[in-house]
């Protein structure tokens, strides 16, 4: 403590202030002694001898005075006087509550206030010591003082709090600060010292109280947890952790979610609680807790959610009450409530009670899962079931709720669409609440069933049925047209055989045949759509096929459209008809080119799709298997939504009349389907279209790997190839024009032809002519007896008889009706005279005719 004499000092005066004393008493005494000595020495001189010394001394003193005046004018010498501002600053520092000590660069005390002397227990200014010396013997604070001294030497500002043992044995907490104060004479070190013992004691007291509260909460008889808006749990008390057998170290890391502690759809039910803007929503929810071992434990949640600043449900606080056996004095009532809660939350139906305006009073977990996210978008925060439906369906549900609230016993179900991605839909059943209390209470119960998958299957089935019906119609039309075209092409060949190119009629006949061939091409596209065309599948590598096709595709798209191929790595093999697959790619690229009137880009991408990735595409009806994916993407205007389900239908086209047949995409559809693949059209108006083809992966056998690839170069045929032959042929055809043409064609080439109009007549001809018949050429579809039935009857008497089937349908359409391993040749309609004669000649000259397809010869 300061002495009594020191305490009588004015309050605004510091205890120590040496800041204004820059001179030295010794120098003053030395200067005075010098002047006195000079005067005495001059006094011993006499007369004129003393006069020069007197004048020199006066001159020196004059010069010193003049120099001092100039130095004072320019500020080199200052008169030690204190201005009003300095007095105010000194008064503030002297009366500060915290101790202030200023030391110069040599460690000497320049300034110290009364608070510093009191805090360091100094007995008067003479006993004042620097901070380092005050705490030099105190091990608890020595390290802190060292760090502060280092900071001061580095010119930094620093603070430390340390516990100090005072001389009287009492402990205290000091906050010690240090900083540098630069001035014209150098830099001083300013130390500050504050007693923060009471503040630390108060903090420790609050911390202890908080620890007691946390300890109480941890060991309370009820569970408790806190969660963020995203469902991650940030706190859980020990009681709840014990019930769940969970490790508390997992809590707070962000990876521990509501789904980890709530069984079934309990998390959806909790997350569905949404407060009104600026409010707090509190609900009582009965759920099942999920222990780490997977066991369920009934519980009741008192769940509170606050409205966050960003307008979304914020953090939640939840009290958990045990509803297990023994937790309630009324065991029968408790057990009944638990059974009802489990039934209510685990039923596949979404259930909610609503008032007359559709506001939800209570709902179960499936309801929260189905409608929860959509209810959070209610701008009024009223959680009305109407806001969870599409705008067009709200009126129907509102009318049904009003009818139920009015006492109607039977209310028609409402089919509604749910807004948002995924195209979900639901069927809602509304019933009345007999014990409701009017418009302000529960007025109706709404049962909702998610029928999205059912609707998707219904739409898919309807589309499939429509496509199958159109396909059957197209196939039937194609079959009848093939008979007509066979006769036209055949008789044209007969006429051309009897006319020279110089005849005036020759070109007319050629026009007839060329247009008939064009019609045959259209018929083949119809057969492709109906999946009744003949395919010759082979193992192909799509990367190689597309690379060879690139030049042709580039010419087709022209200069205004850029073509890009992006090949996947290590593509799997597929099994498809090479020519038909090329036709698929050509049709898609040409369609893309036509859609981009002002130019653009067509991109063809390929990649492997393992079975595990199939579900991620979200295509209805796509079975799980390994596929090779081909995407044909354009940058055109896209496909309008209103025609998206019609683009694969035959003769549907958006092009101008005369610029397309409407069979391009239908051909693509049929070829892909007949190859056991899938094709989907994806489009957004204005953002282009993508046609996605999935072809099943083919695992090549050793025989297929060793089989030589067919040469793409056409075989050279001799100009004078011999097309004549000998033998008896039984021709079975119910179409008179086709039969007459075929009979004339074969007879003109040297064959003996026996004609039959049906299968029954063919059996009679076989009995009549017997072994003379070497070959049977038969139509497949005939009245009374079809081609396969005729073959089975013929095999009974002539097991080695050769046969050629002729049909406008694909070979596979009737092959399944034949005995397994049956040998036959096949000639698709329409065929030319040359193709017919070549087929007969090749079959009669071969050991057997199984699988022959002379159409490409």
mmCIF file of C-alpha atoms in Angstrom, residues 72-295:
data_model
loop_
_atom_site.group_PDB
_atom_site.id
_atom_site.type_symbol
_atom_site.label_atom_id
_atom_site.label_comp_id
_atom_site.label_asym_id
_atom_site.label_seq_id
_atom_site.Cartn_x
_atom_site.Cartn_y
_atom_site.Cartn_z
ATOM 1 C CA UNK A 72 14.047 27.309 -29.528
ATOM 2 C CA UNK A 73 12.530 28.958 -32.613
ATOM 3 C CA UNK A 74 12.985 25.901 -34.793
ATOM 4 C CA UNK A 75 11.975 23.466 -32.032
ATOM 5 C CA UNK A 76 15.335 21.882 -31.292
ATOM 6 C CA UNK A 77 15.017 23.032 -27.675
ATOM 7 C CA UNK A 78 11.694 22.867 -25.844
ATOM 8 C CA UNK A 79 10.812 24.575 -22.615
ATOM 9 C CA UNK A 80 9.548 21.983 -20.140
ATOM 10 C CA UNK A 81 6.026 23.263 -19.622
ATOM 11 C CA UNK A 82 2.778 21.189 -19.634
ATOM 12 C CA UNK A 83 -0.118 22.150 -21.823
ATOM 13 C CA UNK A 84 -3.803 21.545 -21.067
ATOM 14 C CA UNK A 85 -3.924 18.516 -23.376
ATOM 15 C CA UNK A 86 -0.960 16.859 -21.653
ATOM 16 C CA UNK A 87 -2.530 17.507 -18.284
ATOM 17 C CA UNK A 88 -5.801 15.801 -19.410
ATOM 18 C CA UNK A 89 -3.953 12.753 -20.750
ATOM 19 C CA UNK A 90 -1.912 12.424 -17.580
ATOM 20 C CA UNK A 91 -5.039 12.791 -15.451
ATOM 21 C CA UNK A 92 -6.820 10.009 -17.372
ATOM 22 C CA UNK A 93 -3.846 7.661 -17.055
ATOM 23 C CA UNK A 94 -3.383 8.543 -13.371
ATOM 24 C CA UNK A 95 -7.028 7.803 -12.474
ATOM 25 C CA UNK A 96 -7.468 4.641 -14.630
ATOM 26 C CA UNK A 97 -8.863 1.598 -12.812
ATOM 27 C CA UNK A 98 -6.285 -0.687 -14.409
ATOM 28 C CA UNK A 99 -2.651 -0.386 -13.435
ATOM 29 C CA UNK A 100 -0.418 1.342 -15.989
ATOM 30 C CA UNK A 101 3.373 1.139 -16.024
ATOM 31 C CA UNK A 102 5.660 2.715 -18.632
ATOM 32 C CA UNK A 103 9.323 1.729 -18.916
ATOM 33 C CA UNK A 104 11.937 3.103 -21.264
ATOM 34 C CA UNK A 105 14.241 1.098 -23.511
ATOM 35 C CA UNK A 106 16.608 0.544 -20.605
ATOM 36 C CA UNK A 107 13.909 -0.946 -18.389
ATOM 37 C CA UNK A 108 13.669 2.092 -16.077
ATOM 38 C CA UNK A 109 10.256 3.166 -14.817
ATOM 39 C CA UNK A 110 9.054 6.316 -16.584
ATOM 40 C CA UNK A 111 5.420 6.346 -15.424
ATOM 41 C CA UNK A 112 3.233 4.444 -12.955
ATOM 42 C CA UNK A 113 -0.250 5.228 -11.635
ATOM 43 C CA UNK A 114 -1.740 4.568 -8.197
ATOM 44 C CA UNK A 115 -3.652 1.504 -9.445
ATOM 45 C CA UNK A 116 -0.391 -0.167 -10.452
ATOM 46 C CA UNK A 117 1.168 0.468 -7.016
ATOM 47 C CA UNK A 118 -1.933 -0.943 -5.302
ATOM 48 C CA UNK A 119 -2.093 -4.054 -7.501
ATOM 49 C CA UNK A 120 1.608 -4.836 -7.039
ATOM 50 C CA UNK A 121 1.443 -4.093 -3.278
ATOM 51 C CA UNK A 122 4.211 -1.423 -3.588
ATOM 52 C CA UNK A 123 4.848 0.709 -0.410
ATOM 53 C CA UNK A 124 5.212 4.093 -2.121
ATOM 54 C CA UNK A 125 6.800 5.197 -5.424
ATOM 55 C CA UNK A 126 10.269 4.340 -4.239
ATOM 56 C CA UNK A 127 9.228 0.683 -3.900
ATOM 57 C CA UNK A 128 7.751 0.455 -7.393
ATOM 58 C CA UNK A 129 9.100 -2.405 -9.505
ATOM 59 C CA UNK A 130 8.693 -3.411 -13.136
ATOM 60 C CA UNK A 131 6.258 -6.175 -14.080
ATOM 61 C CA UNK A 132 9.074 -8.660 -14.720
ATOM 62 C CA UNK A 133 10.458 -8.112 -11.232
ATOM 63 C CA UNK A 134 7.059 -8.156 -9.517
ATOM 64 C CA UNK A 135 6.230 -11.652 -10.879
ATOM 65 C CA UNK A 136 9.771 -12.997 -11.171
ATOM 66 C CA UNK A 137 9.356 -15.429 -8.300
ATOM 67 C CA UNK A 138 5.866 -16.637 -9.242
ATOM 68 C CA UNK A 139 6.146 -19.817 -11.317
ATOM 69 C CA UNK A 140 2.441 -19.735 -12.295
ATOM 70 C CA UNK A 141 2.834 -16.489 -14.250
ATOM 71 C CA UNK A 142 6.510 -16.565 -15.264
ATOM 72 C CA UNK A 143 5.805 -18.176 -18.668
ATOM 73 C CA UNK A 144 3.111 -15.628 -19.453
ATOM 74 C CA UNK A 145 5.437 -12.719 -18.588
ATOM 75 C CA UNK A 146 8.113 -14.197 -20.815
ATOM 76 C CA UNK A 147 5.719 -14.413 -23.775
ATOM 77 C CA UNK A 148 4.574 -10.828 -23.182
ATOM 78 C CA UNK A 149 8.170 -9.560 -23.010
ATOM 79 C CA UNK A 150 8.934 -11.301 -26.292
ATOM 80 C CA UNK A 151 5.894 -9.690 -27.888
ATOM 81 C CA UNK A 152 6.969 -6.247 -26.620
ATOM 82 C CA UNK A 153 10.423 -6.679 -28.109
ATOM 83 C CA UNK A 154 8.815 -7.619 -31.440
ATOM 84 C CA UNK A 155 6.662 -4.488 -31.314
ATOM 85 C CA UNK A 156 3.398 -6.454 -30.930
ATOM 86 C CA UNK A 157 0.405 -5.962 -28.671
ATOM 87 C CA UNK A 158 -0.403 -8.974 -26.467
ATOM 88 C CA UNK A 159 -2.562 -10.017 -23.496
ATOM 89 C CA UNK A 160 -2.373 -12.897 -21.058
ATOM 90 C CA UNK A 161 -4.495 -14.062 -18.142
ATOM 91 C CA UNK A 162 -2.710 -15.816 -15.295
ATOM 92 C CA UNK A 163 -3.402 -16.915 -11.745
ATOM 93 C CA UNK A 164 -1.067 -15.229 -9.234
ATOM 94 C CA UNK A 165 -0.344 -16.117 -5.613
ATOM 95 C CA UNK A 166 -0.188 -12.856 -3.631
ATOM 96 C CA UNK A 167 2.265 -12.285 -0.736
ATOM 97 C CA UNK A 168 -0.552 -12.780 1.765
ATOM 98 C CA UNK A 169 -1.163 -16.248 0.300
ATOM 99 C CA UNK A 170 -4.409 -15.299 -1.471
ATOM 100 C CA UNK A 171 -4.852 -16.314 -5.106
ATOM 101 C CA UNK A 172 -5.907 -13.807 -7.732
ATOM 102 C CA UNK A 173 -6.362 -13.658 -11.517
ATOM 103 C CA UNK A 174 -4.591 -10.881 -13.420
ATOM 104 C CA UNK A 175 -5.020 -9.805 -17.024
ATOM 105 C CA UNK A 176 -1.615 -8.483 -18.150
ATOM 106 C CA UNK A 177 -1.167 -6.537 -21.384
ATOM 107 C CA UNK A 178 1.812 -5.013 -23.149
ATOM 108 C CA UNK A 179 2.341 -2.731 -26.160
ATOM 109 C CA UNK A 180 4.931 -0.357 -27.610
ATOM 110 C CA UNK A 181 4.496 3.452 -27.499
ATOM 111 C CA UNK A 182 6.746 5.204 -30.006
ATOM 112 C CA UNK A 183 7.686 8.904 -29.635
ATOM 113 C CA UNK A 184 10.331 11.384 -30.828
ATOM 114 C CA UNK A 185 12.838 10.223 -28.236
ATOM 115 C CA UNK A 186 12.460 6.499 -29.005
ATOM 116 C CA UNK A 187 9.962 3.831 -27.879
ATOM 117 C CA UNK A 188 8.647 3.036 -24.401
ATOM 118 C CA UNK A 189 6.935 -0.167 -23.251
ATOM 119 C CA UNK A 190 3.449 0.239 -21.780
ATOM 120 C CA UNK A 191 2.241 -2.460 -19.366
ATOM 121 C CA UNK A 192 -1.352 -2.752 -18.175
ATOM 122 C CA UNK A 193 -2.467 -4.772 -15.163
ATOM 123 C CA UNK A 194 -6.074 -5.637 -14.231
ATOM 124 C CA UNK A 195 -7.501 -7.742 -11.434
ATOM 125 C CA UNK A 196 -10.095 -10.092 -13.090
ATOM 126 C CA UNK A 197 -10.537 -12.405 -10.117
ATOM 127 C CA UNK A 198 -14.258 -11.666 -9.701
ATOM 128 C CA UNK A 199 -14.909 -12.009 -13.444
ATOM 129 C CA UNK A 200 -13.193 -15.403 -13.552
ATOM 130 C CA UNK A 201 -15.055 -16.545 -10.459
ATOM 131 C CA UNK A 202 -18.325 -15.500 -12.090
ATOM 132 C CA UNK A 203 -17.453 -17.402 -15.301
ATOM 133 C CA UNK A 204 -16.482 -20.466 -13.321
ATOM 134 C CA UNK A 205 -19.722 -20.262 -11.407
ATOM 135 C CA UNK A 206 -21.738 -20.063 -14.643
ATOM 136 C CA UNK A 207 -19.727 -22.945 -16.097
ATOM 137 C CA UNK A 208 -20.354 -25.029 -13.006
ATOM 138 C CA UNK A 209 -24.064 -24.295 -13.197
ATOM 139 C CA UNK A 210 -24.040 -25.244 -16.875
ATOM 140 C CA UNK A 211 -22.218 -28.453 -16.031
ATOM 141 C CA UNK A 212 -24.817 -29.246 -13.404
ATOM 142 C CA UNK A 213 -27.597 -28.536 -15.928
ATOM 143 C CA UNK A 214 -25.977 -30.734 -18.565
ATOM 144 C CA UNK A 215 -25.416 -33.462 -15.985
ATOM 145 C CA UNK A 216 -29.047 -33.200 -14.938
ATOM 146 C CA UNK A 217 -30.193 -33.306 -18.577
ATOM 147 C CA UNK A 218 -27.918 -36.257 -19.319
ATOM 148 C CA UNK A 219 -29.315 -38.290 -16.439
ATOM 149 C CA UNK A 220 -32.912 -37.065 -16.587
ATOM 150 C CA UNK A 221 -35.605 -39.776 -16.592
ATOM 151 C CA UNK A 222 -36.568 -38.711 -20.173
ATOM 152 C CA UNK A 223 -34.563 -38.748 -23.374
ATOM 153 C CA UNK A 224 -33.625 -35.600 -25.271
ATOM 154 C CA UNK A 225 -32.026 -34.780 -28.584
ATOM 155 C CA UNK A 226 -31.474 -31.721 -30.779
ATOM 156 C CA UNK A 227 -31.267 -31.778 -34.566
ATOM 157 C CA UNK A 228 -30.524 -29.422 -37.416
ATOM 158 C CA UNK A 229 -32.923 -28.644 -40.225
ATOM 159 C CA UNK A 230 -31.314 -31.335 -42.430
ATOM 160 C CA UNK A 231 -32.047 -34.037 -39.860
ATOM 161 C CA UNK A 232 -28.515 -34.425 -38.479
ATOM 162 C CA UNK A 233 -28.449 -34.856 -34.678
ATOM 163 C CA UNK A 234 -26.152 -32.431 -32.863
ATOM 164 C CA UNK A 235 -26.921 -33.432 -29.245
ATOM 165 C CA UNK A 236 -28.297 -36.448 -27.417
ATOM 166 C CA UNK A 237 -28.454 -36.978 -23.679
ATOM 167 C CA UNK A 238 -27.041 -40.034 -21.967
ATOM 168 C CA UNK A 239 -30.498 -41.381 -21.084
ATOM 169 C CA UNK A 240 -31.575 -41.598 -24.723
ATOM 170 C CA UNK A 241 -28.172 -42.955 -25.759
ATOM 171 C CA UNK A 242 -28.591 -45.692 -23.161
ATOM 172 C CA UNK A 243 -32.030 -46.615 -24.493
ATOM 173 C CA UNK A 244 -30.663 -46.807 -28.021
ATOM 174 C CA UNK A 245 -27.342 -48.416 -27.037
ATOM 175 C CA UNK A 246 -25.614 -45.718 -29.113
ATOM 176 C CA UNK A 247 -22.138 -44.275 -28.828
ATOM 177 C CA UNK A 248 -22.310 -40.562 -27.946
ATOM 178 C CA UNK A 249 -19.048 -39.907 -29.777
ATOM 179 C CA UNK A 250 -20.950 -40.245 -33.071
ATOM 180 C CA UNK A 251 -23.265 -37.368 -32.171
ATOM 181 C CA UNK A 252 -22.346 -33.938 -33.517
ATOM 182 C CA UNK A 253 -20.162 -35.127 -36.383
ATOM 183 C CA UNK A 254 -22.926 -34.562 -38.933
ATOM 184 C CA UNK A 255 -23.189 -38.227 -39.936
ATOM 185 C CA UNK A 256 -25.715 -39.221 -37.250
ATOM 186 C CA UNK A 257 -29.241 -38.749 -38.653
ATOM 187 C CA UNK A 258 -32.835 -39.128 -37.511
ATOM 188 C CA UNK A 259 -33.063 -42.311 -39.596
ATOM 189 C CA UNK A 260 -30.433 -43.833 -37.307
ATOM 190 C CA UNK A 261 -32.647 -43.616 -34.211
ATOM 191 C CA UNK A 262 -36.220 -43.702 -35.591
ATOM 192 C CA UNK A 263 -37.650 -46.917 -37.035
ATOM 193 C CA UNK A 264 -39.659 -47.101 -40.245
ATOM 194 C CA UNK A 265 -40.808 -43.748 -41.603
ATOM 195 C CA UNK A 266 -40.530 -42.033 -38.222
ATOM 196 C CA UNK A 267 -37.918 -39.611 -39.589
ATOM 197 C CA UNK A 268 -40.329 -38.476 -42.321
ATOM 198 C CA UNK A 269 -43.000 -37.851 -39.712
ATOM 199 C CA UNK A 270 -40.652 -35.725 -37.594
ATOM 200 C CA UNK A 271 -39.221 -33.783 -40.547
ATOM 201 C CA UNK A 272 -42.724 -32.962 -41.776
ATOM 202 C CA UNK A 273 -43.365 -30.678 -38.769
ATOM 203 C CA UNK A 274 -43.113 -27.156 -40.177
ATOM 204 C CA UNK A 275 -43.878 -23.933 -38.242
ATOM 205 C CA UNK A 276 -45.561 -20.819 -39.541
ATOM 206 C CA UNK A 277 -43.202 -17.968 -40.438
ATOM 207 C CA UNK A 278 -41.700 -16.490 -37.278
ATOM 208 C CA UNK A 279 -43.305 -19.100 -35.008
ATOM 209 C CA UNK A 280 -42.453 -22.338 -33.220
ATOM 210 C CA UNK A 281 -44.344 -25.542 -34.054
ATOM 211 C CA UNK A 282 -44.758 -28.206 -31.362
ATOM 212 C CA UNK A 283 -46.286 -31.627 -31.960
ATOM 213 C CA UNK A 284 -46.709 -34.868 -30.030
ATOM 214 C CA UNK A 285 -45.619 -37.814 -32.175
ATOM 215 C CA UNK A 286 -45.780 -41.513 -31.333
ATOM 216 C CA UNK A 287 -42.944 -43.435 -32.991
ATOM 217 C CA UNK A 288 -40.698 -46.438 -32.530
ATOM 218 C CA UNK A 289 -37.070 -45.867 -31.574
ATOM 219 C CA UNK A 290 -34.442 -48.024 -33.286
ATOM 220 C CA UNK A 291 -31.612 -49.393 -31.152
ATOM 221 C CA UNK A 292 -28.182 -50.158 -32.549
ATOM 222 C CA UNK A 293 -29.078 -53.861 -32.620
ATOM 223 C CA UNK A 294 -32.199 -53.113 -34.713
ATOM 224 C CA UNK A 295 -34.740 -53.684 -31.921
#
